[in-house]
Amino acid sequence: MVLMRSDYSLSQIDALEAEAIHIMREVAAEFERPVLLFSGGKDSIVMLALAERAFWPARIPFPVMHVDTGHNFPEVIEFRDRRVARAGVQLVVASVQDSIDAGRVAEQTGRWASRNRLQTVTLLDGIADHRFDAVFGGARRDEEKARAKERVFSFRDEFGQWDPKNQRPELWSLYNTRIGMGEHIRVFPLSNWTELDVWHYIAREGLEIPSIYFAHPRTVFERDGMLLADNPYIPRGEDEPAFEAVVRYRTVGDMTCTGAVESAAQTIEEVIAEIAATRITERGQTRADDRTSEAAMEERKREGYF
């Protein structure tokens, strides 16, 4: 008998895609009420595309949820609504403004006032209100050192809090899905992806993304070495004049704490080349809320943040 050798081999992106699809199918099989967090950012765009592929030709069997600070970039909100409508899935919007109005959180004041940290209470309330037991998030281990501690299936207690010392082993990619009343699991299908992997997948699949990911003229001002969009939600100081610059965003979020980078990249190929050359993580370069302390992200994650 002649043994035939296969010339087929998985690329890095193929392997990552297969792993993410397996994770999504595992969650759909094991949990009663999953939800996918969708902000309109590049990572959640990839997750939504993976979910479509995982369950095709059926529809995605769970809703998507956006924790909306009310201070988002208009381009991203417009894209969010259009993309969710095209996918034919239910959109649940958990509003930080509603949490403020209900007295659940208090609006921050001061130079670095932002609603970004307020999202934690709104997220946990949204999970409790809809009784979600598994929450897909787009976090990747390369983003930030606290996120590097996460398991793929990350256990949250009855208060929605994360303890890095109380996580379950995932030997041989076996995931423990057992939870008690009020507990839930955060699931990170992109754990093993890098920012560059995400962009390569977007390029390969021809995924649409919000325009602010590409270089465009914008009115900005500089604060503590970061370029912030001139916007009505944070006042500029007398020493912070607004000026026009050609910028793009590596990550999207609340306008009050998401910085832009000067760039000439107007195509996905140019973005990929730019990212391949950088040695600074996207959050380290463009997120003001991660600069408050060395352990800023870990502190928020322990409280129940994404």
Coordinates of C-alpha atoms in Angstrom, one line a residue:
M1 CA 0.0 0.0 0.0
V2 CA 1.3 3.4 -0.9
L3 CA 0.9 6.1 1.7
M4 CA 0.0 9.5 0.3
R5 CA 1.6 12.5 2.0
S6 CA -0.7 15.5 2.3
D7 CA 0.7 18.9 1.2
Y8 CA -2.0 20.7 3.2
S9 CA -0.9 22.6 6.2
L10 CA -2.6 25.2 8.4
S11 CA -1.4 28.8 8.3
Q12 CA -1.1 30.7 11.6
I13 CA -4.4 32.5 10.8
D14 CA -6.1 29.3 9.9
A15 CA -5.1 27.7 13.2
L16 CA -6.2 30.7 15.2
E17 CA -9.5 30.9 13.4
A18 CA -10.2 27.1 14.0
E19 CA -9.4 27.5 17.7
A20 CA -11.7 30.5 18.0
I21 CA -14.6 28.7 16.2
H22 CA -14.2 25.7 18.4
I23 CA -14.4 27.9 21.5
M24 CA -17.5 29.6 20.3
R25 CA -19.2 26.3 19.5
E26 CA -18.2 24.9 22.9
V27 CA -19.9 27.9 24.6
A28 CA -23.0 27.6 22.5
A29 CA -23.2 23.9 23.5
E30 CA -22.5 24.3 27.2
F31 CA -24.2 27.6 28.3
E32 CA -27.8 28.7 28.2
R33 CA -27.5 32.4 27.7
P34 CA -24.3 33.6 26.1
V35 CA -23.7 37.1 24.8
L36 CA -21.0 38.6 22.6
L37 CA -19.6 42.0 23.6
F38 CA -19.6 44.2 20.4
S39 CA -18.3 47.8 20.4
G40 CA -17.7 48.2 16.7
G41 CA -13.9 48.0 17.3
K42 CA -11.6 45.7 15.3
D43 CA -11.4 42.9 17.8
S44 CA -15.2 42.6 18.2
I45 CA -15.6 42.9 14.4
V46 CA -13.4 39.8 14.1
M47 CA -15.3 38.0 16.8
L48 CA -18.6 38.7 15.1
A49 CA -17.3 37.4 11.8
L50 CA -16.0 34.3 13.5
A51 CA -19.4 33.7 15.1
E52 CA -21.1 34.0 11.7
R53 CA -18.6 31.4 10.3
A54 CA -19.0 29.1 13.3
F55 CA -22.8 28.8 13.0
W56 CA -23.3 29.2 9.3
P57 CA -25.8 28.7 7.6
A58 CA -27.8 29.2 10.8
R59 CA -27.9 32.6 12.5
I60 CA -25.7 33.4 15.4
P61 CA -27.5 31.8 18.4
F62 CA -26.9 34.6 20.9
P63 CA -27.3 38.4 21.1
V64 CA -24.5 41.0 21.1
M65 CA -24.2 43.7 23.8
H66 CA -22.5 47.1 23.7
V67 CA -21.6 48.9 26.9
D68 CA -22.1 52.5 25.7
T69 CA -20.5 55.3 27.6
G70 CA -22.4 57.9 25.6
H71 CA -19.0 59.5 24.7
N72 CA -18.2 57.2 21.8
F73 CA -17.0 58.2 18.3
P74 CA -20.0 58.8 16.1
E75 CA -18.4 56.9 13.2
V76 CA -18.1 53.8 15.4
I77 CA -21.7 53.9 16.6
E78 CA -23.0 54.3 13.1
F79 CA -20.8 51.3 12.0
R80 CA -22.0 49.3 15.1
D81 CA -25.7 49.7 14.2
R82 CA -25.1 48.9 10.5
R83 CA -23.0 45.8 11.1
V84 CA -25.3 44.3 13.7
A85 CA -28.3 44.8 11.4
R86 CA -26.4 43.1 8.6
A87 CA -25.7 40.1 10.9
G88 CA -29.3 39.9 11.9
V89 CA -28.6 39.6 15.6
Q90 CA -30.2 41.3 18.6
L91 CA -28.3 44.3 19.9
V92 CA -28.5 44.9 23.7
V93 CA -27.2 48.4 24.7
A94 CA -26.2 48.8 28.3
S95 CA -26.0 52.5 28.9
V96 CA -23.6 54.2 31.3
Q97 CA -25.9 57.3 31.2
D98 CA -28.7 55.1 32.5
S99 CA -26.4 53.9 35.3
I100 CA -25.7 57.6 36.2
D101 CA -29.3 58.6 36.1
A102 CA -30.2 55.6 38.4
G103 CA -27.6 56.6 40.9
R104 CA -25.6 53.5 40.3
V105 CA -22.4 55.4 39.5
A106 CA -21.3 59.0 39.8
E107 CA -19.9 61.1 37.0
Q108 CA -16.2 61.8 37.4
T109 CA -14.7 65.3 37.4
G110 CA -11.2 66.6 36.9
R111 CA -8.6 66.7 34.2
W112 CA -8.8 63.0 33.4
A113 CA -12.5 62.6 34.0
S114 CA -13.8 59.7 31.9
R115 CA -16.8 57.3 31.9
N116 CA -14.6 54.4 30.9
R117 CA -14.2 53.1 34.4
L118 CA -17.9 53.5 35.0
Q119 CA -18.6 50.8 32.4
T120 CA -17.9 48.1 35.0
V121 CA -21.1 48.6 36.9
T122 CA -23.1 49.0 33.7
L123 CA -21.6 45.8 32.3
L124 CA -22.3 43.8 35.5
D125 CA -25.8 45.2 35.7
G126 CA -26.4 44.2 32.0
I127 CA -25.2 40.7 32.6
A128 CA -27.4 40.3 35.7
D129 CA -30.5 41.9 34.1
H130 CA -30.3 39.5 31.1
R131 CA -29.0 36.5 33.1
F132 CA -26.1 36.0 30.8
D133 CA -24.0 33.1 31.9
A134 CA -21.1 33.4 29.3
V135 CA -19.8 36.6 27.9
F136 CA -17.5 36.7 24.9
G137 CA -14.9 39.4 25.0
G138 CA -12.3 40.5 22.5
A139 CA -9.4 40.8 24.9
R140 CA -6.0 39.5 23.7
R141 CA -3.1 38.4 25.9
D142 CA -0.7 40.7 24.0
E143 CA -2.6 43.9 24.9
E144 CA -1.6 44.3 28.5
K145 CA 0.1 42.4 31.3
A146 CA -3.1 41.9 33.4
R147 CA -4.8 40.4 30.3
A148 CA -1.9 38.0 29.8
K149 CA -3.0 36.3 33.1
E150 CA -6.4 35.4 31.7
R151 CA -7.6 31.9 30.8
V152 CA -9.6 31.4 27.7
F153 CA -12.6 30.6 30.0
S154 CA -12.2 33.2 32.8
F155 CA -14.3 32.5 35.9
R156 CA -16.2 35.4 37.5
D157 CA -17.7 35.0 41.0
E158 CA -21.3 36.0 42.0
F159 CA -20.2 39.6 42.3
G160 CA -18.7 39.6 38.7
Q161 CA -15.2 39.9 40.1
W162 CA -12.0 38.3 38.8
D163 CA -9.4 36.7 40.9
P164 CA -6.3 35.7 38.9
K165 CA -5.4 33.1 41.6
N166 CA -8.9 31.5 41.3
Q167 CA -8.8 30.4 37.7
R168 CA -9.1 26.9 36.4
P169 CA -6.4 25.0 34.5
E170 CA -7.0 24.5 30.7
L171 CA -4.7 21.6 30.0
W172 CA -5.1 20.2 26.4
S173 CA -7.6 23.0 25.7
L174 CA -10.2 21.4 28.0
Y175 CA -12.5 24.1 29.4
N176 CA -14.3 23.9 32.7
T177 CA -17.8 25.3 32.2
R178 CA -19.3 24.6 35.6
I179 CA -20.7 27.7 37.4
G180 CA -23.0 28.3 40.3
M181 CA -25.9 30.6 40.7
G182 CA -25.0 34.2 39.9
E183 CA -21.6 33.3 38.5
H184 CA -20.5 33.6 34.9
I185 CA -17.6 32.9 32.6
R186 CA -15.9 35.5 30.4
V187 CA -14.7 33.8 27.2
F188 CA -11.8 35.2 25.1
P189 CA -11.7 33.5 21.7
L190 CA -8.9 35.8 20.6
S191 CA -6.6 35.1 23.6
N192 CA -3.8 33.7 21.4
W193 CA -4.1 36.4 18.7
T194 CA -1.9 39.4 18.4
E195 CA -2.9 42.8 17.1
L196 CA -1.1 41.9 13.8
D197 CA -3.0 38.6 13.6
V198 CA -6.3 40.6 13.9
W199 CA -5.3 42.9 11.0
H200 CA -4.1 40.0 8.9
Y201 CA -7.5 38.3 9.4
I202 CA -9.4 41.5 8.5
A203 CA -7.3 41.8 5.3
R204 CA -7.8 38.1 4.4
E205 CA -11.5 38.1 5.0
G206 CA -12.1 41.6 3.5
L207 CA -13.9 42.8 6.7
E208 CA -15.3 46.3 6.8
I209 CA -14.0 48.4 9.7
P210 CA -14.8 52.0 10.9
S211 CA -13.1 54.7 9.0
I212 CA -11.3 56.1 12.0
Y213 CA -8.8 53.1 11.9
F214 CA -7.4 54.8 8.8
A215 CA -5.5 58.0 8.5
H216 CA -7.8 61.1 8.3
P217 CA -7.6 64.8 9.2
R218 CA -9.0 65.5 12.7
T219 CA -9.0 68.3 15.2
V220 CA -7.0 67.2 18.2
F221 CA -5.2 68.5 21.2
E222 CA -2.2 67.2 23.2
R223 CA -2.5 66.2 26.8
D224 CA 0.3 64.5 28.6
G225 CA 1.9 63.3 25.4
M226 CA -1.4 61.9 24.0
L227 CA -3.4 63.2 21.1
L228 CA -7.1 63.4 22.1
A229 CA -9.9 64.3 19.8
D230 CA -11.4 67.8 20.4
N231 CA -14.8 66.9 21.8
P232 CA -17.5 68.4 24.0
Y233 CA -17.0 65.9 26.8
I234 CA -13.7 67.1 28.2
P235 CA -12.7 70.8 28.5
R236 CA -9.3 71.8 27.1
G237 CA -6.9 73.8 29.3
E238 CA -5.5 77.1 28.1
D239 CA -2.2 75.3 27.5
E240 CA -3.9 72.8 25.2
P241 CA -4.7 74.5 21.9
A242 CA -6.6 72.5 19.3
F243 CA -4.9 71.8 15.9
E244 CA -5.5 69.8 12.8
A245 CA -3.5 66.6 12.3
V246 CA -3.6 63.5 10.1
V247 CA -4.2 60.7 12.5
R248 CA -5.7 57.2 12.9
Y249 CA -6.8 55.1 15.9
R250 CA -5.3 51.8 16.9
T251 CA -8.2 51.1 19.3
V252 CA -11.6 52.7 19.7
G253 CA -13.5 53.5 22.9
D254 CA -14.5 56.5 24.9
M255 CA -13.4 59.7 23.2
T256 CA -12.2 61.2 26.5
C257 CA -9.4 58.6 27.0
T258 CA -8.7 57.1 23.6
G259 CA -5.7 58.7 21.9
A260 CA -4.9 59.0 18.2
V261 CA -1.5 58.3 16.5
E262 CA -0.1 60.4 13.7
S263 CA -0.2 58.2 10.6
A264 CA -0.3 58.2 6.9
A265 CA -1.7 54.7 6.7
Q266 CA -4.9 54.8 4.5
T267 CA -5.1 51.1 3.6
I268 CA -5.1 47.8 5.5
E269 CA -1.8 46.9 4.0
E270 CA -0.3 50.2 5.2
V271 CA -1.7 49.7 8.7
I272 CA -0.2 46.2 8.8
A273 CA 3.2 47.6 7.8
E274 CA 2.9 50.3 10.5
I275 CA 1.9 47.9 13.3
A276 CA 4.7 45.4 12.3
A277 CA 7.3 48.1 12.9
T278 CA 6.0 49.4 16.2
R279 CA 7.2 48.1 19.6
I280 CA 4.5 49.8 21.7
T281 CA 1.2 48.0 22.5
E282 CA -2.0 49.7 21.3
R283 CA -3.3 50.3 24.9
G284 CA 0.1 51.5 26.1
Q285 CA 0.2 54.1 23.4
T286 CA -3.4 55.2 23.1
R287 CA -5.4 54.6 26.3
A288 CA -5.1 57.3 29.0
D289 CA -7.1 55.2 31.5
D290 CA -4.3 52.6 31.5
R291 CA -1.7 55.2 32.6
T292 CA -3.2 56.0 36.0
S293 CA -1.0 53.3 37.7
E294 CA 1.1 50.3 36.9
A295 CA -1.7 48.0 37.9
A296 CA -4.6 50.1 36.5
M297 CA -6.0 47.4 34.3
E298 CA -5.7 44.6 36.9
E299 CA -7.5 46.7 39.5
R300 CA -10.4 47.3 37.1
K301 CA -10.5 43.7 36.0
R302 CA -10.7 42.6 39.7
E303 CA -13.8 44.8 39.9
G304 CA -15.4 43.2 36.9
Y305 CA -14.1 45.2 33.9
F306 CA -13.8 43.6 30.5

